Every structure is written in structure tokens, then in C-alpha cells.
């Protein structure tokens, strides 16, 4: 049965004082017929509810809910475009034109003569004025798609490749030097307002000699890569050896037994603690499955003293030759550790936080891990890969020596503004980064910077011909990303109040080409449809991006602060290799030393770079120029209901949680049909109404920020841990905590956080509807 429009008495009790009974019924019937007609078209089945009318839940403890898989709603843009083309659509919000009075012949002649004189006079003035002053720009809306096409066609693979190679010539001794050259480059493209923003922050840099791992039984000493300690090796590979470390780890030396805990899950810990005392021992831990900071917090609570961290070869793509390479990780959750929660500006109080964990953490190569578990070098069979695991009888005592030097250094952000003409106080932020360590992370920074620079170049060609976006586009190249997104955190903390009010969306270019197998689009729920539509505009079959599903999963990079502290909708496009196992999630937390030619080996023609640039540009332009923000309110409600499905729901989800999620969906449906629909019809688009609607859409996701989340997990509960899990990550973690500590206090607190977030969003939607009701009534 088609979606039934909620009757007027569900929006406000009693009859409207502004419409008589017949008019109100006629209006309701016309709108109901319009919605039924549209929703009966193919592709709108997901709007249909289980019954003919919506259930009024109230305080019901057992809501009648359909928990079958819910698909994202159909794009509102399509409905609105059809609405504009429908000649029979009746505007219910426009006033009737008053009837004119009769005039006698002389009065008509007098009016006609006066009008004729004024008309001739106006033509003369207009002719001379036109010669002196350019005519004001006409509305860009009818030609938006054509404008997007003209801008994006200027983005070419060969141009991105040229910019990329130019960037590799930049001297890389200092973050500030790179930032200054980027500022000059962006300014030369025509970007009028480009700023260099510096912060003095605490970095944890390698010491003068490499960290080491020593086997106490044999006395053998190894560097993190697996090479034996020697002066010759140290001299030949000094930089790679030095940068194989965990920034902000505890420092010192620890001699203890090595304990294999696999991926460090709660089940792994329960199993190990049942057979041995783990206090002050060293854990052999695999990267993957869940965030590193979360796993380290579990090990720290369990009493471990140190961690050797490695990537199992079975979790890596077959094309990745990283078995003999160690890597760098950061244990910083975000921002300058010495100024947590506030910006590192002159006069700020600096806290003494040299170590962010009590654990001595050292990344090692898979080759060294094999030696430590006493396995032969080649454990990969012809048909399958055998994961590394220490034999049950094997016990090894090792000595772990870690040294790094906390140092205050200056990091720089490059911030460029292209001011909007209609809503200059609304920002779309598009971010890349320019900071990298030696060869760690490869030339990924140059990939992201080349893409954003190519987009600026294409955009400014159009700007020079007189066009400008409606909203302001802010281009950002962040510094300090490798140490925990420090540059973006400090800038956002510095401008927090402004950004809370003004930022509309964040578009990320972090590590855009990390593989060449498949496109991996990620978007917050309100932007999923826009990301999917952008693929159909810009993808071609040779770039392998058709049919890529858009998901809301945790991502790495500088979008972190905007997603988790500001509640800003975000999206990111990147190419990846196909994951080889279910444990491959969060392997991106490791920064491996990559050969400088790796990027061009992955994408020799730079066609993947071109596709990422056009997808990113398409999304940015649509958000910057559509009169009504292209966000989908209903998809957020559907994502919430999807997150309440799964095996764990039978154990923890309470009726109140299901009931408030159902109310959120009902309110979101009403909001999307009653408010977004008329605002997208040019005949009914009043500026004040559009501004009010956009203010509501801009803040859709802020309600879903919980006050606290475990380390490594998003505060924004709309994002899942990975593609394997659909449930709220904070509830999954609370269940694990319950299993580990035999206490349900954490699960109750997490349930309360989720319940209040969903209820807050429902109240927010309802308040928006009430405001529109009042405004509409006052207009009539």
C-alpha cells in the first residue's frame, strides 16, 4: 500500500484558524493524492509502511515495527525535479491574486499613456546603464548541471600527473616550507584569499638510534624490520629504522614474557587470562578488526606492560610486499596532546602529556613476528595462507627497548577561501594534507594535494569568467596528519564556534589512491544518496567504480574532528585493493615506508586520480550551489533503525529504544515530504523558508554525538566500525565490556546515550516542523 500522508490533525490538534473546513480537506486530499501518485512509481517501494496508516506510538512498550532490511530512500532530488515539471501541481502556499476594479475608458487611456511613457523612458535608461554596468548575474539554478560539467571537464588526468610530479620536487625538510609553497601555488591559480595558519604543537619524534627487540634466550638483537642489530644495517637504513615506531608510546626498557593474543579481542583476552597472569608481560598483537587505540586500552586495563604490533601477511592484499617492513603508528586520538580540547595558541596552558599510554608499544615486521613465534619463513601454502600463531608450548622472554623524543615544533595549515555569493556564511570544507614522514605513507600526500589543486585550477577558470558558488568553499591542506590529525584539530578548535554555526559539509581527500581494485565511497547517512548519484555522473567502466556501495563506516584522516566533535556530514571517495580477509579493517592505521614510485605503479595513467577528483568536485559543487541542501533526512532515520537490527538486539534493545526510533522515522518522513518538497518548487521558494529549511538540514547529525566513546571509536554513532557490522559501535563495545568485567553498568549507560541521541534528533525534527507551521500560518 502506498505511503499515506499524515492527516492535518496529526500535525496540530483541531482545525486551522486560517483555512475553513472545506479548504483544509481539499488541501489534504490534493497533497495525499500527489504523494500516492509519486510513490506508486517504480523505485519508491521503500517509502511504504507495513500498514495503511502510521502507528501512534506514544509510550507504547511494544511498538509494531517492521524490522526487515530497510533500503535507503529514493533521492528527493528526483521527486523535486518531477514536481517542477508537473503543470498540474497546485501551489498551496501562494496567495490568490485580488480581482481588479473596473475602470472607465478615460482612466484606462490615462494609465496606458503613462505606462507607455515610463516604458520608453525605462528603455532609454536601461540602454545607457547597460553600456556602463554589467548586468547582475541571473539565477544559476536552471544551468547548474551544465556549469558542473564545464568545470569538471577541465580536470584531466595528465594535468593531475603534472601537478603531482611538481609536488615531489618540493623540499620536505620542514612542514612549514611545504605549506608556504602550496600557498604560493594556490594563489597563482587565482584563489584570492589563501592563508597560512601555524601552531606550535608537541610531536613525538624518533630518537638518535633505533628501537630494538632482544631475545633473552639466545641474546639475538633485532631492529623492528627483523634485521639483526649491526652498525652497517643501521647506517644503510637509518631513516626507515628510526621511523618504525609508535608515536606517544611510553619510553624505556621492559624485559618480560611474550604472550600471543592474536587480534586482542575481548574473547582473546578472556582466553589468555584464563591460563596465565598477564601483568607486566608483553603482548604480541595483530593490527586489524578494530581500532588500535581501543585494543590498547583493553590491554592496558588488563595489566600488560608492552606490545609488539604487527600485520599478519594473510590480511594484506597479495600485491602488497610488506612482510619485511615495520611501520609507524600514532597513539594520539587527535590534536596537540599538550592542549587537549583547546587550540595551541600563544598563552595556552601546556599539559605534561609526553606519553599517551603506559604501554611500551613497538611496531614490527611480519618477518620478525615469524622469528618470535619460531615459525619457518615461508608459511604461505599454494592454496591458502596460514595466519601466524605462537605454538602453545612455546614461551619466550624478550627485552623491548623504546626511545623517542617529545619535541615542540611548528606545523602549518594552508586555508584558501572561495567566497559564495548567496550564502557566504555557509562553508563546504574540502581537505587534503601535506605532511608526511620521510617515505612513510609513500607519496599519498602528493596524490591528495594534486587532486585538490587540480580542482582549484578548474574551478578558478570558471570564476574568472564571472561565475561563483552560492556557498563558500574552503580548501584546506592540513599539517601534522601522521601524528594524529593535529593540524585539522588545532584549526577547528581555534575556530570552533564559527565552524559549529557555519560548516555545512566536509569532503575528504585523505589517501585517495591506496589501491587500484575498487572504488570505496564513504558518506554519512544524509549524504549517501548524493555520493551514489555522483558516481553515475562521473564514473566510467574503465575506472571500476560503477555499482560501488556507499557506506557509513569509520575512516582515517582529518575528517575526524568535523565528524565527531562538530557533527558535520562528511564524504570521501578512495580506491582500495580488495580486502583479503575479514580482519583487514583498520590496517590503514599503519604507515609503511613505501617506494616513491608506488603511486604511479598503482595508477600509471592517473585515470583513478581523475575519477576521484571529479567525484569529489561533483559532490562539492552540488552542496555549494543547490538552493536546498541535497541532504536526506529520512535516510538518517532508516540508518538508525538498521543499526537496531542484529543478533545483539535481542539481548539489549529495550522497547523504548525501538519506539523512539519509529517516531524519528515518522517525523523524518513528514519533514521530507511536507517541508523539503514545497521548498524545492521554484513557485513556492521563499528565501526565508529556504534559509530555515537549510538550517535544519545542516544540523541533522549533531544530535547523534554521544558525550563519551571508547578510545578509537567514533562519538558520532551514525558511523559503524566497518562493513561487517551494522550495529551501533558504542553498544557493541558495551556488550564486550559486560563480558569482560561481568557488569552491565556500561551497557546501561550506552543504551541511555543512544536513546537520548535518537530522541534528541526526533525532537529536533519536530521543532523544525512546528516552526514551519507557525511561519506558514503567519503568512496566510
PDB file of C-alpha atoms in Angstrom, residues 447-661:
ATOM      1  CA  UNK A 447      48.185  12.439  -4.533  1.00  0.00           C
ATOM      2  CA  UNK A 448      45.629  14.222  -2.358  1.00  0.00           C
ATOM      3  CA  UNK A 449      47.293  17.617  -2.810  1.00  0.00           C
ATOM      4  CA  UNK A 450      47.487  17.201  -6.595  1.00  0.00           C
ATOM      5  CA  UNK A 451      43.774  16.377  -6.746  1.00  0.00           C
ATOM      6  CA  UNK A 452      42.671  19.359  -4.655  1.00  0.00           C
ATOM      7  CA  UNK A 453      44.995  21.669  -6.621  1.00  0.00           C
ATOM      8  CA  UNK A 454      43.600  20.422  -9.946  1.00  0.00           C
ATOM      9  CA  UNK A 455      40.076  21.077  -8.692  1.00  0.00           C
ATOM     10  CA  UNK A 456      41.028  24.607  -7.621  1.00  0.00           C
ATOM     11  CA  UNK A 457      42.531  25.192 -11.058  1.00  0.00           C
ATOM     12  CA  UNK A 458      39.381  24.030 -12.878  1.00  0.00           C
ATOM     13  CA  UNK A 459      37.117  25.987 -10.555  1.00  0.00           C
ATOM     14  CA  UNK A 460      39.023  29.247 -10.896  1.00  0.00           C
ATOM     15  CA  UNK A 461      38.800  29.085 -14.706  1.00  0.00           C
ATOM     16  CA  UNK A 462      35.030  29.363 -14.306  1.00  0.00           C
ATOM     17  CA  UNK A 463      35.309  32.027 -11.609  1.00  0.00           C
ATOM     18  CA  UNK A 464      37.431  34.195 -13.898  1.00  0.00           C
ATOM     19  CA  UNK A 465      34.520  34.142 -16.383  1.00  0.00           C
ATOM     20  CA  UNK A 466      32.147  35.599 -13.786  1.00  0.00           C
ATOM     21  CA  UNK A 467      30.679  32.560 -12.034  1.00  0.00           C
ATOM     22  CA  UNK A 468      30.788  31.976  -8.272  1.00  0.00           C
ATOM     23  CA  UNK A 469      29.297  29.323  -5.987  1.00  0.00           C
ATOM     24  CA  UNK A 470      26.336  30.174  -3.799  1.00  0.00           C
ATOM     25  CA  UNK A 471      28.081  28.963  -0.645  1.00  0.00           C
ATOM     26  CA  UNK A 472      31.706  29.471   0.358  1.00  0.00           C
ATOM     27  CA  UNK A 473      34.152  26.655  -0.476  1.00  0.00           C
ATOM     28  CA  UNK A 474      37.099  26.350   1.919  1.00  0.00           C
ATOM     29  CA  UNK A 475      40.159  24.461   0.627  1.00  0.00           C
ATOM     30  CA  UNK A 476      42.400  23.030   3.353  1.00  0.00           C
ATOM     31  CA  UNK A 477      45.760  21.311   3.285  1.00  0.00           C
ATOM     32  CA  UNK A 478      46.483  20.056   6.796  1.00  0.00           C
ATOM     33  CA  UNK A 479      49.803  19.576   8.549  1.00  0.00           C
ATOM     34  CA  UNK A 480      50.608  17.032  11.257  1.00  0.00           C
ATOM     35  CA  UNK A 481      48.172  14.397   9.996  1.00  0.00           C
ATOM     36  CA  UNK A 482      50.548  11.473  10.634  1.00  0.00           C
ATOM     37  CA  UNK A 483      50.783  12.319  14.343  1.00  0.00           C
ATOM     38  CA  UNK A 484      47.023  12.280  14.950  1.00  0.00           C
ATOM     39  CA  UNK A 485      45.329  14.825  12.651  1.00  0.00           C
ATOM     40  CA  UNK A 486      46.965  17.616  14.626  1.00  0.00           C
ATOM     41  CA  UNK A 487      46.626  20.450  12.089  1.00  0.00           C
ATOM     42  CA  UNK A 488      42.896  19.982  11.469  1.00  0.00           C
ATOM     43  CA  UNK A 489      42.159  19.564  15.186  1.00  0.00           C
ATOM     44  CA  UNK A 490      44.000  22.738  16.184  1.00  0.00           C
ATOM     45  CA  UNK A 491      42.397  24.859  13.452  1.00  0.00           C
ATOM     46  CA  UNK A 492      38.920  23.523  14.230  1.00  0.00           C
ATOM     47  CA  UNK A 493      39.399  24.006  17.986  1.00  0.00           C
ATOM     48  CA  UNK A 494      40.617  27.538  17.293  1.00  0.00           C
ATOM     49  CA  UNK A 495      37.508  28.362  15.216  1.00  0.00           C
ATOM     50  CA  UNK A 496      35.074  26.013  16.934  1.00  0.00           C
ATOM     51  CA  UNK A 497      32.230  28.483  17.498  1.00  0.00           C
ATOM     52  CA  UNK A 498      32.376  29.766  13.932  1.00  0.00           C
ATOM     53  CA  UNK A 499      32.527  26.271  12.454  1.00  0.00           C
ATOM     54  CA  UNK A 500      29.661  24.983  14.597  1.00  0.00           C
ATOM     55  CA  UNK A 501      27.436  27.635  13.059  1.00  0.00           C
ATOM     56  CA  UNK A 502      28.785  27.813   9.509  1.00  0.00           C
ATOM     57  CA  UNK A 503      30.141  24.456   8.261  1.00  0.00           C
ATOM     58  CA  UNK A 504      27.682  22.573   6.075  1.00  0.00           C
ATOM     59  CA  UNK A 505      29.759  19.547   4.998  1.00  0.00           C
ATOM     60  CA  UNK A 506      33.291  18.123   4.928  1.00  0.00           C
ATOM     61  CA  UNK A 507      34.662  16.435   1.785  1.00  0.00           C
ATOM     62  CA  UNK A 508      37.789  14.366   2.479  1.00  0.00           C
ATOM     63  CA  UNK A 509      40.687  13.599   0.147  1.00  0.00           C
ATOM     64  CA  UNK A 510      42.709  11.522   2.609  1.00  0.00           C
ATOM     65  CA  UNK A 511      44.764   8.832   0.868  1.00  0.00           C
ATOM     66  CA  UNK A 512      42.642   8.813  -2.331  1.00  0.00           C
ATOM     67  CA  UNK A 513      44.534   6.074  -4.219  1.00  0.00           C
ATOM     68  CA  UNK A 514      45.641   3.376  -1.761  1.00  0.00           C
ATOM     69  CA  UNK A 515      44.945   0.567  -4.267  1.00  0.00           C
ATOM     70  CA  UNK A 516      43.510   0.089  -7.744  1.00  0.00           C
ATOM     71  CA  UNK A 517      40.942  -2.694  -7.383  1.00  0.00           C
ATOM     72  CA  UNK A 518      37.706  -0.987  -6.387  1.00  0.00           C
ATOM     73  CA  UNK A 519      36.163   2.347  -5.520  1.00  0.00           C
ATOM     74  CA  UNK A 520      35.317   2.739  -1.832  1.00  0.00           C
ATOM     75  CA  UNK A 521      32.871   5.623  -1.239  1.00  0.00           C
ATOM     76  CA  UNK A 522      32.069   6.536   2.377  1.00  0.00           C
ATOM     77  CA  UNK A 523      29.425   9.074   3.393  1.00  0.00           C
ATOM     78  CA  UNK A 524      27.407   9.952   6.440  1.00  0.00           C
ATOM     79  CA  UNK A 525      23.750   8.840   6.089  1.00  0.00           C
ATOM     80  CA  UNK A 526      22.438  12.226   4.991  1.00  0.00           C
ATOM     81  CA  UNK A 527      24.946  12.320   2.101  1.00  0.00           C
ATOM     82  CA  UNK A 528      24.788   8.710   0.931  1.00  0.00           C
ATOM     83  CA  UNK A 529      22.358   9.393  -1.908  1.00  0.00           C
ATOM     84  CA  UNK A 530      24.359  12.372  -3.144  1.00  0.00           C
ATOM     85  CA  UNK A 531      27.530  10.250  -3.177  1.00  0.00           C
ATOM     86  CA  UNK A 532      25.726   7.487  -5.082  1.00  0.00           C
ATOM     87  CA  UNK A 533      24.295   9.941  -7.631  1.00  0.00           C
ATOM     88  CA  UNK A 534      27.747  11.482  -8.191  1.00  0.00           C
ATOM     89  CA  UNK A 535      29.092   8.107  -9.277  1.00  0.00           C
ATOM     90  CA  UNK A 536      26.517   7.887 -12.072  1.00  0.00           C
ATOM     91  CA  UNK A 537      27.585  11.341 -13.314  1.00  0.00           C
ATOM     92  CA  UNK A 538      31.334  10.773 -13.345  1.00  0.00           C
ATOM     93  CA  UNK A 539      32.276   7.098 -13.370  1.00  0.00           C
ATOM     94  CA  UNK A 540      33.205   5.177 -16.461  1.00  0.00           C
ATOM     95  CA  UNK A 541      33.615   1.443 -16.663  1.00  0.00           C
ATOM     96  CA  UNK A 542      37.385   1.525 -17.128  1.00  0.00           C
ATOM     97  CA  UNK A 543      37.832   3.118 -13.703  1.00  0.00           C
ATOM     98  CA  UNK A 544      35.903   0.337 -11.961  1.00  0.00           C
ATOM     99  CA  UNK A 545      33.553   2.480  -9.934  1.00  0.00           C
ATOM    100  CA  UNK A 546      30.092   1.619 -11.202  1.00  0.00           C
ATOM    101  CA  UNK A 547      27.969  -0.173  -8.632  1.00  0.00           C
ATOM    102  CA  UNK A 548      30.128   0.720  -5.636  1.00  0.00           C
ATOM    103  CA  UNK A 549      28.016   0.778  -2.490  1.00  0.00           C
ATOM    104  CA  UNK A 550      28.158   3.849  -0.271  1.00  0.00           C
ATOM    105  CA  UNK A 551      28.549   3.057   3.423  1.00  0.00           C
ATOM    106  CA  UNK A 552      28.889   4.956   6.699  1.00  0.00           C
ATOM    107  CA  UNK A 553      31.991   3.460   8.304  1.00  0.00           C
ATOM    108  CA  UNK A 554      34.841   4.898  10.316  1.00  0.00           C
ATOM    109  CA  UNK A 555      37.556   6.421   8.144  1.00  0.00           C
ATOM    110  CA  UNK A 556      41.050   7.686   8.787  1.00  0.00           C
ATOM    111  CA  UNK A 557      42.139  11.262   8.333  1.00  0.00           C
ATOM    112  CA  UNK A 558      41.348  14.862   9.090  1.00  0.00           C
ATOM    113  CA  UNK A 559      37.579  14.494   8.755  1.00  0.00           C
ATOM    114  CA  UNK A 560      37.705  13.127  12.320  1.00  0.00           C
ATOM    115  CA  UNK A 561      37.136  16.380  14.222  1.00  0.00           C
ATOM    116  CA  UNK A 562      34.363  17.537  11.916  1.00  0.00           C
ATOM    117  CA  UNK A 563      32.502  14.222  12.201  1.00  0.00           C
ATOM    118  CA  UNK A 564      32.981  13.561  15.920  1.00  0.00           C
ATOM    119  CA  UNK A 565      33.043  16.998  17.516  1.00  0.00           C
ATOM    120  CA  UNK A 566      31.019  19.183  15.156  1.00  0.00           C
ATOM    121  CA  UNK A 567      28.539  16.619  13.802  1.00  0.00           C
ATOM    122  CA  UNK A 568      29.184  17.739  10.206  1.00  0.00           C
ATOM    123  CA  UNK A 569      28.038  15.450   7.353  1.00  0.00           C
ATOM    124  CA  UNK A 570      31.110  14.094   5.568  1.00  0.00           C
ATOM    125  CA  UNK A 571      32.009  12.075   2.492  1.00  0.00           C
ATOM    126  CA  UNK A 572      35.140  10.549   0.978  1.00  0.00           C
ATOM    127  CA  UNK A 573      35.999   8.688  -2.239  1.00  0.00           C
ATOM    128  CA  UNK A 574      39.086   6.476  -2.495  1.00  0.00           C
ATOM    129  CA  UNK A 575      40.410   3.490  -4.418  1.00  0.00           C
ATOM    130  CA  UNK A 576      41.452   0.401  -2.473  1.00  0.00           C
ATOM    131  CA  UNK A 577      42.623  -3.136  -3.041  1.00  0.00           C
ATOM    132  CA  UNK A 578      40.077  -5.870  -2.428  1.00  0.00           C
ATOM    133  CA  UNK A 579      40.317  -6.991   1.192  1.00  0.00           C
ATOM    134  CA  UNK A 580      41.771 -10.449   1.588  1.00  0.00           C
ATOM    135  CA  UNK A 581      40.137 -11.294   4.933  1.00  0.00           C
ATOM    136  CA  UNK A 582      37.502 -10.127   7.393  1.00  0.00           C
ATOM    137  CA  UNK A 583      40.329  -8.918   9.620  1.00  0.00           C
ATOM    138  CA  UNK A 584      41.581  -6.363   7.109  1.00  0.00           C
ATOM    139  CA  UNK A 585      39.665  -3.465   8.644  1.00  0.00           C
ATOM    140  CA  UNK A 586      41.792  -0.738  10.263  1.00  0.00           C
ATOM    141  CA  UNK A 587      45.025  -1.841   8.582  1.00  0.00           C
ATOM    142  CA  UNK A 588      45.216   1.728   7.243  1.00  0.00           C
ATOM    143  CA  UNK A 589      46.333   2.802  10.725  1.00  0.00           C
ATOM    144  CA  UNK A 590      49.821   1.516   9.825  1.00  0.00           C
ATOM    145  CA  UNK A 591      52.073   3.869   7.840  1.00  0.00           C
ATOM    146  CA  UNK A 592      54.500   1.663   5.914  1.00  0.00           C
ATOM    147  CA  UNK A 593      57.608   3.004   4.164  1.00  0.00           C
ATOM    148  CA  UNK A 594      56.553   2.987   0.510  1.00  0.00           C
ATOM    149  CA  UNK A 595      58.751   3.434  -2.543  1.00  0.00           C
ATOM    150  CA  UNK A 596      58.359   6.816  -4.212  1.00  0.00           C
ATOM    151  CA  UNK A 597      57.158   5.204  -7.459  1.00  0.00           C
ATOM    152  CA  UNK A 598      54.330   3.257  -5.778  1.00  0.00           C
ATOM    153  CA  UNK A 599      51.598   5.772  -6.637  1.00  0.00           C
ATOM    154  CA  UNK A 600      52.450   5.790 -10.339  1.00  0.00           C
ATOM    155  CA  UNK A 601      52.631   1.998 -10.315  1.00  0.00           C
ATOM    156  CA  UNK A 602      49.095   1.828  -8.920  1.00  0.00           C
ATOM    157  CA  UNK A 603      47.726   4.401 -11.369  1.00  0.00           C
ATOM    158  CA  UNK A 604      50.160   4.927 -14.276  1.00  0.00           C
ATOM    159  CA  UNK A 605      47.654   6.852 -16.407  1.00  0.00           C
ATOM    160  CA  UNK A 606      46.295   8.829 -13.388  1.00  0.00           C
ATOM    161  CA  UNK A 607      42.773   7.928 -14.517  1.00  0.00           C
ATOM    162  CA  UNK A 608      41.886   6.876 -10.962  1.00  0.00           C
ATOM    163  CA  UNK A 609      43.081  10.245  -9.700  1.00  0.00           C
ATOM    164  CA  UNK A 610      40.915  11.956 -12.321  1.00  0.00           C
ATOM    165  CA  UNK A 611      37.841   9.966 -11.252  1.00  0.00           C
ATOM    166  CA  UNK A 612      38.388  10.798  -7.567  1.00  0.00           C
ATOM    167  CA  UNK A 613      38.838  14.476  -8.458  1.00  0.00           C
ATOM    168  CA  UNK A 614      35.599  14.570 -10.470  1.00  0.00           C
ATOM    169  CA  UNK A 615      33.581  12.679  -7.853  1.00  0.00           C
ATOM    170  CA  UNK A 616      34.889  14.987  -5.145  1.00  0.00           C
ATOM    171  CA  UNK A 617      34.228  18.047  -7.302  1.00  0.00           C
ATOM    172  CA  UNK A 618      30.691  16.952  -8.205  1.00  0.00           C
ATOM    173  CA  UNK A 619      29.697  16.480  -4.569  1.00  0.00           C
ATOM    174  CA  UNK A 620      31.334  19.750  -3.519  1.00  0.00           C
ATOM    175  CA  UNK A 621      29.640  21.752  -6.279  1.00  0.00           C
ATOM    176  CA  UNK A 622      26.195  20.350  -5.573  1.00  0.00           C
ATOM    177  CA  UNK A 623      26.409  21.098  -1.853  1.00  0.00           C
ATOM    178  CA  UNK A 624      27.785  24.557  -2.627  1.00  0.00           C
ATOM    179  CA  UNK A 625      25.120  25.506  -5.191  1.00  0.00           C
ATOM    180  CA  UNK A 626      21.827  23.706  -4.671  1.00  0.00           C
ATOM    181  CA  UNK A 627      19.255  26.179  -3.232  1.00  0.00           C
ATOM    182  CA  UNK A 628      18.135  23.498  -0.772  1.00  0.00           C
ATOM    183  CA  UNK A 629      20.987  21.420   0.653  1.00  0.00           C
ATOM    184  CA  UNK A 630      20.991  17.960  -1.001  1.00  0.00           C
ATOM    185  CA  UNK A 631      20.767  16.125   2.333  1.00  0.00           C
ATOM    186  CA  UNK A 632      18.370  13.292   3.066  1.00  0.00           C
ATOM    187  CA  UNK A 633      16.645  13.417   6.433  1.00  0.00           C
ATOM    188  CA  UNK A 634      14.808  10.133   6.044  1.00  0.00           C
ATOM    189  CA  UNK A 635      17.997   8.175   5.348  1.00  0.00           C
ATOM    190  CA  UNK A 636      19.254   9.093   8.811  1.00  0.00           C
ATOM    191  CA  UNK A 637      16.135   7.613  10.391  1.00  0.00           C
ATOM    192  CA  UNK A 638      16.466   4.479   8.261  1.00  0.00           C
ATOM    193  CA  UNK A 639      20.121   4.119   9.264  1.00  0.00           C
ATOM    194  CA  UNK A 640      19.117   4.331  12.920  1.00  0.00           C
ATOM    195  CA  UNK A 641      16.532   1.580  12.503  1.00  0.00           C
ATOM    196  CA  UNK A 642      19.045  -0.570  10.590  1.00  0.00           C
ATOM    197  CA  UNK A 643      21.503  -0.160  13.459  1.00  0.00           C
ATOM    198  CA  UNK A 644      18.959  -1.550  15.895  1.00  0.00           C
ATOM    199  CA  UNK A 645      18.752  -4.816  13.985  1.00  0.00           C
ATOM    200  CA  UNK A 646      21.061  -7.771  14.512  1.00  0.00           C
ATOM    201  CA  UNK A 647      21.790 -10.548  16.937  1.00  0.00           C
ATOM    202  CA  UNK A 648      22.713  -8.300  19.822  1.00  0.00           C
ATOM    203  CA  UNK A 649      19.347  -6.511  19.742  1.00  0.00           C
ATOM    204  CA  UNK A 650      17.574  -9.460  21.298  1.00  0.00           C
ATOM    205  CA  UNK A 651      19.817  -9.081  24.322  1.00  0.00           C
ATOM    206  CA  UNK A 652      19.916  -5.356  24.939  1.00  0.00           C
ATOM    207  CA  UNK A 653      17.470  -3.285  22.879  1.00  0.00           C
ATOM    208  CA  UNK A 654      14.615  -2.096  25.037  1.00  0.00           C
ATOM    209  CA  UNK A 655      11.105  -1.247  23.784  1.00  0.00           C
ATOM    210  CA  UNK A 656      11.649   2.465  24.430  1.00  0.00           C
ATOM    211  CA  UNK A 657      14.603   2.459  22.026  1.00  0.00           C
ATOM    212  CA  UNK A 658      12.550   0.872  19.260  1.00  0.00           C
ATOM    213  CA  UNK A 659       9.658   3.223  19.929  1.00  0.00           C
ATOM    214  CA  UNK A 660      11.709   6.419  19.737  1.00  0.00           C
ATOM    215  CA  UNK A 661      13.424   5.159  16.548  1.00  0.00           C
TER     216      UNK A 661
END
